[in-house]
Coordinates of C-alpha atoms and ligand atoms in Angstrom, one line a residue:
M91 CA 25.4 67.9 112.2
N92 CA 25.7 70.9 114.7
T93 CA 29.0 73.0 113.6
E94 CA 29.4 74.7 116.4
R95 CA 29.4 71.3 118.5
H96 CA 32.0 69.4 116.2
V97 CA 34.0 72.4 116.0
H98 CA 34.4 72.7 119.7
H99 CA 34.9 68.3 120.3
S100 CA 37.1 67.3 117.5
W101 CA 40.4 69.0 115.5
A102 CA 39.4 67.0 112.7
E103 CA 41.0 69.3 109.9
P104 CA 38.9 71.1 108.1
Y105 CA 39.7 70.4 104.5
K106 CA 40.0 67.0 102.3
I107 CA 43.3 66.4 99.9
K108 CA 43.1 66.6 96.4
M109 CA 47.5 66.5 95.9
V110 CA 49.6 64.2 97.2
E111 CA 53.5 64.2 97.5
L112 CA 54.9 61.0 97.5
L113 CA 57.6 60.5 100.4
R114 CA 60.9 58.4 100.1
M115 CA 62.0 55.9 102.8
T116 CA 65.4 55.4 103.6
T117 CA 67.0 52.2 105.4
R118 CA 69.3 53.2 108.0
E119 CA 72.3 52.5 105.6
E120 CA 71.5 55.3 103.5
R121 CA 71.0 57.7 106.8
E122 CA 73.6 56.6 108.2
Q123 CA 75.8 58.1 105.3
A124 CA 73.3 61.0 104.8
I125 CA 74.1 62.2 108.5
R126 CA 77.8 62.0 108.5
E127 CA 77.9 63.5 105.0
A128 CA 76.1 66.2 106.7
G129 CA 78.3 67.1 109.4
Y130 CA 75.8 65.4 111.5
N131 CA 73.9 68.6 111.0
T132 CA 69.9 68.1 110.3
F133 CA 70.0 71.6 108.0
L134 CA 72.2 70.7 106.1
I135 CA 70.4 66.8 104.9
R136 CA 69.1 66.6 101.5
S137 CA 65.6 66.6 101.7
R138 CA 64.8 63.5 99.1
D139 CA 67.2 61.6 102.6
V140 CA 64.1 63.2 104.6
Y141 CA 60.8 60.6 105.2
I142 CA 59.0 62.8 107.4
D143 CA 60.3 66.4 108.1
L144 CA 59.6 68.1 110.1
L145 CA 62.8 70.8 111.0
T146 CA 60.2 73.7 110.7
D147 CA 57.0 75.7 109.6
S148 CA 58.2 77.8 108.0
G149 CA 57.6 78.1 104.4
T150 CA 56.4 74.7 104.6
S151 CA 52.0 74.0 104.6
A152 CA 50.1 73.3 101.8
M153 CA 48.9 76.0 100.2
S154 CA 45.3 75.1 99.3
D155 CA 43.2 75.5 95.8
R156 CA 41.9 79.1 96.8
Q157 CA 45.0 79.5 97.0
W158 CA 47.0 78.0 94.0
S159 CA 44.5 79.8 91.7
G160 CA 45.3 82.9 93.1
L161 CA 48.9 82.2 92.0
M162 CA 47.6 82.3 88.2
M163 CA 46.1 85.8 89.1
G164 CA 49.5 86.9 89.8
D165 CA 49.6 90.4 88.2
E166 CA 53.6 90.9 87.8
A167 CA 53.3 94.4 86.9
Y168 CA 56.9 96.4 88.4
S169 CA 55.5 98.6 90.2
G170 CA 51.0 98.8 91.7
S171 CA 50.7 95.3 91.1
E172 CA 46.9 94.5 92.1
N173 CA 47.8 91.6 94.5
F174 CA 49.8 94.4 96.6
Y175 CA 46.7 95.7 97.3
H176 CA 44.5 92.8 97.9
L177 CA 47.2 92.5 100.9
Q178 CA 47.1 95.7 102.0
D179 CA 43.7 95.4 102.4
A180 CA 43.8 92.1 104.0
V181 CA 46.3 93.5 105.9
R182 CA 44.6 96.2 106.8
E183 CA 41.5 93.8 108.2
Y184 CA 43.1 91.6 109.8
Y185 CA 45.9 93.1 111.5
G186 CA 44.4 96.8 111.4
Y187 CA 47.5 98.4 110.8
K188 CA 47.6 101.1 108.7
Y189 CA 50.9 101.0 106.3
L190 CA 52.4 98.0 104.8
V191 CA 55.9 97.2 103.4
P192 CA 56.2 93.8 101.6
T193 CA 59.5 92.1 102.6
H194 CA 60.6 89.1 100.6
Q195 CA 60.5 87.4 104.3
G196 CA 60.6 87.9 107.5
R197 CA 64.4 88.6 108.2
G198 CA 63.9 91.6 105.4
A199 CA 61.3 92.8 107.3
E200 CA 63.6 92.1 110.6
H201 CA 66.4 94.0 108.9
L202 CA 64.5 97.2 107.5
M203 CA 63.2 98.0 111.2
S204 CA 66.4 97.2 112.6
R205 CA 68.1 99.6 110.4
I206 CA 65.4 102.8 110.5
M207 CA 64.9 102.7 114.5
I208 CA 68.1 101.3 116.3
K209 CA 71.0 103.5 116.9
P210 CA 74.4 102.2 118.0
G211 CA 74.3 101.6 121.5
D212 CA 70.9 101.5 121.9
H213 CA 69.1 98.8 123.9
V214 CA 66.2 96.4 122.5
P215 CA 64.1 95.0 125.1
G216 CA 61.9 91.4 123.8
N217 CA 60.3 88.5 125.7
M218 CA 63.1 86.1 124.3
Y219 CA 65.3 85.9 121.7
F220 CA 64.9 84.7 118.0
T221 CA 68.0 84.4 115.9
T222 CA 67.7 86.6 113.3
T223 CA 65.9 89.3 115.2
R224 CA 68.4 89.1 117.5
L225 CA 71.1 89.3 115.0
H226 CA 69.3 91.9 113.0
Q227 CA 69.5 94.4 116.6
E228 CA 73.3 93.2 117.0
L229 CA 74.4 94.6 113.1
S230 CA 72.7 97.4 113.7
G231 CA 75.0 98.3 116.9
G232 CA 72.0 97.2 119.5
T233 CA 71.7 94.6 122.1
F234 CA 69.0 92.5 122.5
V235 CA 67.8 92.3 127.0
D236 CA 66.1 89.3 127.3
V237 CA 62.7 90.4 129.7
I238 CA 60.2 87.5 129.3
V239 CA 59.2 85.9 132.6
D240 CA 61.1 83.5 134.2
E241 CA 59.1 80.6 133.8
A242 CA 59.4 80.8 130.2
H243 CA 63.4 79.3 130.7
E244 CA 61.8 76.7 132.6
P245 CA 60.6 73.5 130.8
E246 CA 58.7 71.8 133.1
S247 CA 56.6 75.2 133.9
T248 CA 52.6 74.9 133.5
Q249 CA 51.9 78.7 133.6
P250 CA 49.9 78.8 130.3
F251 CA 51.0 82.7 129.2
K252 CA 55.2 81.8 129.8
G253 CA 56.0 84.3 126.0
N254 CA 54.2 87.5 128.8
V255 CA 56.5 89.7 129.2
D256 CA 58.1 90.9 133.1
M257 CA 57.1 93.9 134.0
A258 CA 59.6 94.7 136.9
K259 CA 62.1 93.1 134.1
L260 CA 61.0 95.8 131.6
D261 CA 61.4 98.6 134.3
K262 CA 65.0 97.8 135.2
L263 CA 65.9 98.3 132.0
V264 CA 64.6 101.6 131.7
Q265 CA 65.6 102.6 134.8
E266 CA 69.4 102.0 133.8
V267 CA 69.1 103.3 130.5
G268 CA 66.8 105.4 130.0
A269 CA 64.1 104.8 128.0
E270 CA 65.6 107.4 125.2
R271 CA 68.2 104.2 124.4
I272 CA 64.9 102.3 124.2
P273 CA 63.9 102.7 120.3
Y274 CA 61.3 100.0 120.7
I275 CA 60.0 96.5 122.7
S276 CA 60.0 93.5 120.3
L277 CA 57.5 90.9 121.6
E278 CA 56.7 87.6 119.8
G279 CA 53.2 85.5 119.6
C280 CA 53.1 82.2 120.8
V281 CA 57.5 82.9 121.7
N282 CA 59.3 80.2 118.8
M283 CA 62.2 79.5 121.6
A284 CA 60.6 79.5 124.6
G285 CA 58.1 76.6 123.1
G286 CA 55.6 78.2 120.9
Q287 CA 54.6 79.8 124.4
P288 CA 51.5 82.8 124.2
F289 CA 51.7 85.7 125.7
S290 CA 48.0 87.1 127.5
M291 CA 45.6 89.7 126.7
A292 CA 46.2 91.1 130.6
N293 CA 50.5 91.4 130.0
L294 CA 49.7 93.1 126.6
R295 CA 47.4 95.4 128.0
E296 CA 49.7 96.1 131.1
L297 CA 53.0 96.7 128.8
N298 CA 50.8 98.7 126.1
A299 CA 49.9 101.4 129.0
Y300 CA 53.8 101.1 130.7
C301 CA 55.1 101.8 127.4
R302 CA 52.2 104.6 126.6
E303 CA 53.9 106.1 129.6
H304 CA 57.5 105.9 128.8
G305 CA 57.1 106.7 124.9
I306 CA 58.2 103.2 123.9
P307 CA 57.0 101.6 120.3
I308 CA 56.0 98.0 121.0
M309 CA 56.6 96.5 117.9
L310 CA 55.1 92.9 117.4
D311 CA 56.3 90.5 115.5
A312 CA 53.3 89.0 114.1
T313 CA 55.0 85.5 112.8
R314 CA 53.1 82.8 114.7
T315 CA 49.9 85.6 116.3
I316 CA 46.9 84.0 115.5
E317 CA 48.5 81.4 117.2
N318 CA 48.6 83.4 119.8
A319 CA 45.3 84.2 119.7
W320 CA 43.9 80.8 119.5
F321 CA 45.3 80.9 122.9
I322 CA 44.0 83.9 124.2
R323 CA 40.8 82.5 123.5
Q324 CA 41.1 78.3 124.7
R325 CA 43.1 80.1 128.7
E326 CA 42.4 83.1 129.3
D327 CA 39.6 84.3 131.0
G328 CA 36.3 86.4 129.6
Y329 CA 38.0 85.0 125.8
S330 CA 36.4 81.5 125.4
T331 CA 33.3 83.3 123.0
R332 CA 35.8 85.6 121.1
S333 CA 36.6 85.1 117.6
V334 CA 39.9 84.3 117.3
R335 CA 40.1 87.0 114.3
G336 CA 38.9 89.8 117.0
I337 CA 41.2 88.3 119.5
L338 CA 43.3 89.4 116.3
R339 CA 42.6 92.8 116.2
E340 CA 42.8 93.8 119.5
I341 CA 46.6 92.4 120.0
C342 CA 47.4 94.4 117.0
D343 CA 45.7 97.4 118.2
L344 CA 47.5 97.7 121.5
T345 CA 50.6 97.7 119.5
D346 CA 52.6 99.9 117.5
G347 CA 53.6 97.9 114.0
C348 CA 55.0 94.6 113.4
T349 CA 57.9 92.5 111.2
M350 CA 55.8 89.0 109.8
S351 CA 57.5 85.8 108.3
A352 CA 54.6 85.1 106.6
K353 CA 55.6 81.3 106.0
K354 CA 54.0 80.5 109.3
D355 CA 50.7 81.4 110.2
L356 CA 49.3 82.8 106.7
L357 CA 50.3 79.3 104.9
V358 CA 52.6 80.3 102.1
N359 CA 56.0 79.4 101.1
I360 CA 57.7 82.6 100.7
G361 CA 56.3 86.1 101.7
G362 CA 56.5 88.7 104.6
F363 CA 56.1 92.2 105.7
F364 CA 56.8 95.5 108.1
C365 CA 54.1 97.0 109.1
C366 CA 53.5 100.8 111.2
N367 CA 51.0 103.0 111.7
D368 CA 53.5 106.0 111.9
E369 CA 53.5 108.1 108.7
E370 CA 57.2 108.8 109.2
L371 CA 58.7 105.4 110.1
F372 CA 56.9 104.3 107.0
L373 CA 58.1 106.3 104.1
K374 CA 61.5 105.6 106.1
A375 CA 60.6 101.8 105.8
Q376 CA 59.3 102.2 102.0
N377 CA 62.5 104.4 101.1
M378 CA 64.9 101.1 103.1
V379 CA 63.1 98.8 101.0
V380 CA 64.3 99.9 97.7
I381 CA 67.5 99.7 98.4
Y382 CA 67.7 95.4 99.7
E383 CA 64.2 93.9 98.7
G384 CA 62.4 95.3 95.3
L385 CA 60.1 98.4 94.9
H386 CA 57.9 99.2 97.7
T387 CA 54.5 97.5 96.1
Y388 CA 56.7 93.8 95.4
G389 CA 59.4 94.2 98.2
G390 CA 61.6 90.8 96.9
L391 CA 57.9 89.0 96.1
A392 CA 56.1 88.9 92.9
G393 CA 52.7 89.6 92.4
R394 CA 51.5 85.9 92.9
D395 CA 52.9 85.9 96.0
M396 CA 51.1 88.7 97.7
E397 CA 48.3 87.1 96.0
A398 CA 48.7 84.1 98.0
M399 CA 49.2 85.6 101.4
A400 CA 46.4 87.9 100.8
L401 CA 44.3 84.9 100.6
G402 CA 46.3 82.5 103.4
L403 CA 45.7 85.0 105.8
R404 CA 41.6 84.8 105.4
E405 CA 41.8 81.6 105.9
A406 CA 44.7 81.2 108.6
V407 CA 42.1 83.3 110.6
M408 CA 39.2 80.6 110.5
E409 CA 38.6 78.9 113.9
E410 CA 39.0 75.5 112.5
H411 CA 41.7 75.8 111.1
Q412 CA 43.2 76.6 113.7
S413 CA 42.0 73.8 116.1
A414 CA 42.8 71.5 113.3
R415 CA 46.5 73.4 113.3
I416 CA 47.3 73.4 117.3
G417 CA 45.0 70.5 117.5
Q418 CA 47.4 67.9 115.9
V419 CA 50.3 69.2 117.1
H420 CA 48.6 68.7 120.5
Y421 CA 48.2 64.7 119.5
L422 CA 51.8 64.1 119.1
G423 CA 52.5 65.9 122.6
Q424 CA 50.5 63.8 124.7
K425 CA 51.2 60.3 123.1
L426 CA 55.6 61.7 123.8
L427 CA 53.9 62.1 127.1
D428 CA 51.9 59.3 127.7
A429 CA 55.3 57.5 126.6
G430 CA 57.1 59.3 129.4
V431 CA 59.4 61.5 126.9
P432 CA 60.2 64.9 128.8
I433 CA 58.5 67.7 126.1
V434 CA 58.5 71.4 127.0
M435 CA 55.0 72.0 128.7
P436 CA 52.4 73.6 128.4
M437 CA 52.6 72.2 124.7
G438 CA 52.6 74.9 122.0
S439 CA 51.4 76.1 118.8
H440 CA 53.5 75.2 116.3
A441 CA 55.5 72.7 118.0
I442 CA 56.9 69.9 120.6
F443 CA 60.5 70.7 121.7
I444 CA 62.2 67.7 123.8
D445 CA 64.0 68.8 126.9
A446 CA 67.1 67.4 125.5
K447 CA 68.8 68.0 129.1
A448 CA 66.5 65.9 130.8
F449 CA 66.6 63.3 127.3
L450 CA 70.5 63.0 127.9
P451 CA 71.7 64.2 131.5
H452 CA 75.3 62.6 131.1
L453 CA 75.7 65.3 128.2
D454 CA 77.6 68.4 128.9
Q455 CA 75.9 71.5 126.8
D456 CA 79.0 71.9 125.1
A457 CA 78.7 68.1 124.2
Y458 CA 75.7 69.3 122.3
P459 CA 73.1 67.3 123.5
A460 CA 69.9 68.7 121.5
Q461 CA 72.3 68.3 118.2
T462 CA 72.9 64.8 119.1
L463 CA 69.4 64.2 119.6
A464 CA 68.2 65.4 116.6
A465 CA 70.9 63.3 114.5
E466 CA 69.8 60.6 116.5
L467 CA 66.2 60.6 115.8
Y468 CA 66.9 61.2 111.7
L469 CA 68.9 58.3 112.0
D470 CA 66.1 56.7 113.5
A471 CA 63.5 56.8 111.1
G472 CA 64.5 59.7 108.7
I473 CA 62.2 62.1 110.7
R474 CA 64.2 65.3 110.7
C475 CA 63.9 68.0 113.0
M476 CA 66.1 71.2 115.1
E477 CA 68.4 71.6 117.0
R478 CA 66.6 74.7 119.7
G479 CA 69.9 75.0 122.4
N480 CA 73.6 75.9 122.5
V481 CA 74.5 75.8 118.7
S482 CA 71.5 78.3 118.0
A483 CA 72.0 80.3 120.9
G484 CA 75.3 81.0 119.6
R485 CA 78.7 82.7 121.2
D486 CA 78.8 85.7 123.8
P487 CA 79.7 88.1 121.7
E488 CA 81.7 89.9 124.9
T489 CA 83.5 86.0 126.8
G490 CA 83.5 84.5 123.3
K491 CA 82.4 81.5 125.1
N492 CA 79.2 79.6 124.2
R493 CA 75.7 81.3 125.6
R494 CA 74.4 77.5 127.1
P495 CA 71.5 78.7 127.4
A496 CA 68.9 77.1 130.2
L497 CA 66.4 75.6 127.2
E498 CA 67.9 72.6 125.1
L499 CA 65.7 71.6 123.0
V500 CA 64.9 69.6 119.8
R501 CA 61.9 70.8 118.2
L502 CA 60.1 69.0 116.2
T503 CA 57.4 71.8 114.1
L504 CA 54.6 70.4 112.0
P505 CA 53.8 71.8 108.6
R506 CA 50.7 73.0 108.2
R507 CA 47.3 71.3 106.5
V508 CA 50.8 68.4 105.2
Y509 CA 50.3 65.5 107.2
T510 CA 48.5 63.2 109.0
Q511 CA 47.7 61.7 112.7
A512 CA 49.2 58.6 111.4
H513 CA 52.6 60.3 110.9
M514 CA 52.0 61.6 113.9
D515 CA 52.1 57.7 115.1
V516 CA 55.0 57.2 113.2
V517 CA 57.3 60.2 114.8
A518 CA 56.2 59.2 118.3
E519 CA 57.1 55.7 118.3
S520 CA 60.4 57.0 116.7
V521 CA 61.4 59.4 119.5
Y522 CA 60.3 56.2 122.0
N523 CA 62.7 54.3 120.1
V524 CA 65.6 57.0 120.6
Y525 CA 64.3 57.4 124.3
K526 CA 64.8 53.2 124.7
R527 CA 68.3 53.6 124.4
R528 CA 69.0 56.9 125.8
H529 CA 71.8 55.6 127.9
E530 CA 74.0 54.7 124.4
I531 CA 73.9 58.1 122.8
Q532 CA 77.4 60.2 122.7
G533 CA 77.7 63.5 122.2
L534 CA 79.0 65.7 118.9
K535 CA 82.2 68.1 119.0
M536 CA 81.9 70.9 116.8
T537 CA 84.5 71.1 113.8
Y538 CA 83.4 73.8 111.5
E539 CA 81.5 77.3 112.6
P540 CA 80.2 80.0 110.4
E541 CA 80.3 83.6 112.4
Y542 CA 76.2 84.4 111.5
L543 CA 73.9 82.6 112.9
R544 CA 76.2 79.0 113.1
F545 CA 73.3 76.7 113.7
F546 CA 72.4 76.6 110.0
Q547 CA 76.0 75.7 108.8
A548 CA 77.9 74.1 111.3
R549 CA 79.7 71.1 111.5
F550 CA 79.5 68.0 113.6
E551 CA 80.9 65.2 114.6
P552 CA 80.5 61.9 117.5
V553 CA 83.3 62.5 120.5
Ligands
LIG97 C1 61.3 78.8 112.0 F1 67.0 77.9 112.6 N1 61.3 80.9 111.5 O1 60.8 78.8 113.3 P1 61.4 84.1 108.0 N2 60.8 85.6 113.4 C2 60.2 84.5 114.0 C3 60.4 83.4 113.2 O2 60.1 82.0 114.0 C4 61.2 83.5 112.4 C5 61.5 85.3 111.9 C6 61.5 85.8 112.6 C7 61.8 79.7 111.3 C8 62.6 80.3 110.3 C9 64.4 79.7 110.7 O3 67.3 80.3 113.5 C10 66.4 80.0 112.5 O4 60.9 84.4 107.2 C11 59.5 84.1 115.5 O5 62.2 82.7 108.0 O6 63.2 85.2 108.0 C12 61.6 82.0 111.4 O7 61.8 84.5 109.4 C13 62.7 85.3 110.6 C14 64.4 78.5 111.3 C15 64.8 81.2 110.9 C16 66.1 78.8 112.1 C17 65.9 81.1 111.7 O8 62.2 77.6 111.3

């Protein structure tokens, strides 16, 4: 077989199944009880009550036989674990950063970076907010400033690189507050809250030149950057014959460091890290990690977890892995498009995002259309997804009002290497079932609202 052709013409999985996990089906009555008990919040449903779990791609992927064998090679020494050095070698080889500090997951790395880089009163520009990223910036006294292109906030815009930084927005901020009040710009690949939208290499090159001139470091949120590299290969002029790993390295070489939630791209159930090239910054991060996470050669992880990450990285940069992973997401998206369901375009890498404002136009945003739709989808067939709208965005700290973001979305997120094409068919059918009766659907009111990251634990009731 001509494998080259095969890779380009089919997204078939480059693996076969060795072990399976049984699923439990529920009745409509059981689901009605489960969602009521969960306060109409899909985060609060027990996973035993879920049939197809599309809550997140975070920590939910299937590890390979090699990764599972790697667990047996865990060197659980308190200090200087061999697995740390394997991880460091792999990170240096594929991402290219000089220094690595492991953390238990992404927000652990965000915590360290925010504490060591942000001073009270600073402004931190970013290509759209992420919930935990922005919160850590705020807890360190910083203010997040959105500098993503306008199209990112428009679900129907088909611009291929909706993750791009709007250079005029960035320059306006620099003129207003001065480069010395900007500790770094936070750049995310396959921007999660925008629908998994990539930035282009051309945009990153322009950003790099600008930031160099103004002395502003670029800190990458590397969580889904390998997926971003795949889109550059697919969509950007001059990259179609380049390898994903080559593109990944080119991205990292244009940045100064990163935070990482390894629970996504790197195919592990837990793990993260902070990286940089600057020695002084590294020494600060290495010192800070011992306060909050653990010693600097394990950062809150077991040795075996670092081994699984190192091996996962080597699998994640494989072309055929990414085309199967993203191919499956797009298979689901195409089914929804064919059924007329409004989704964010272009389709992103890790999830299909339903436009809940267009799906439920009769609901005011403060009746939480995306939260409502997520609950309805669970009720229909036991499929669990996530709200990414008014609840996730939280309240404006100045006015105390709901932020009412432009994007009011429901995220159907695909774990890597877990579900089959037939599962995707079931998901598409269930979404369509709910779509047919969308006019009958009523909204929710919030009955309990926690102080931080409210979407995780908030409770609701039907209005
Ligand atoms: C997710 F509802 N993402 O997408 P940690 N950066 C980026 C992420 O996507 C990310 C983190 C940093 C999750 C889990 C999650 O509001 C939520 O390893 C681009 O989760 O600490 C995590 O990495 C943080 C779900 C996080 C949420 C926050 O499902």
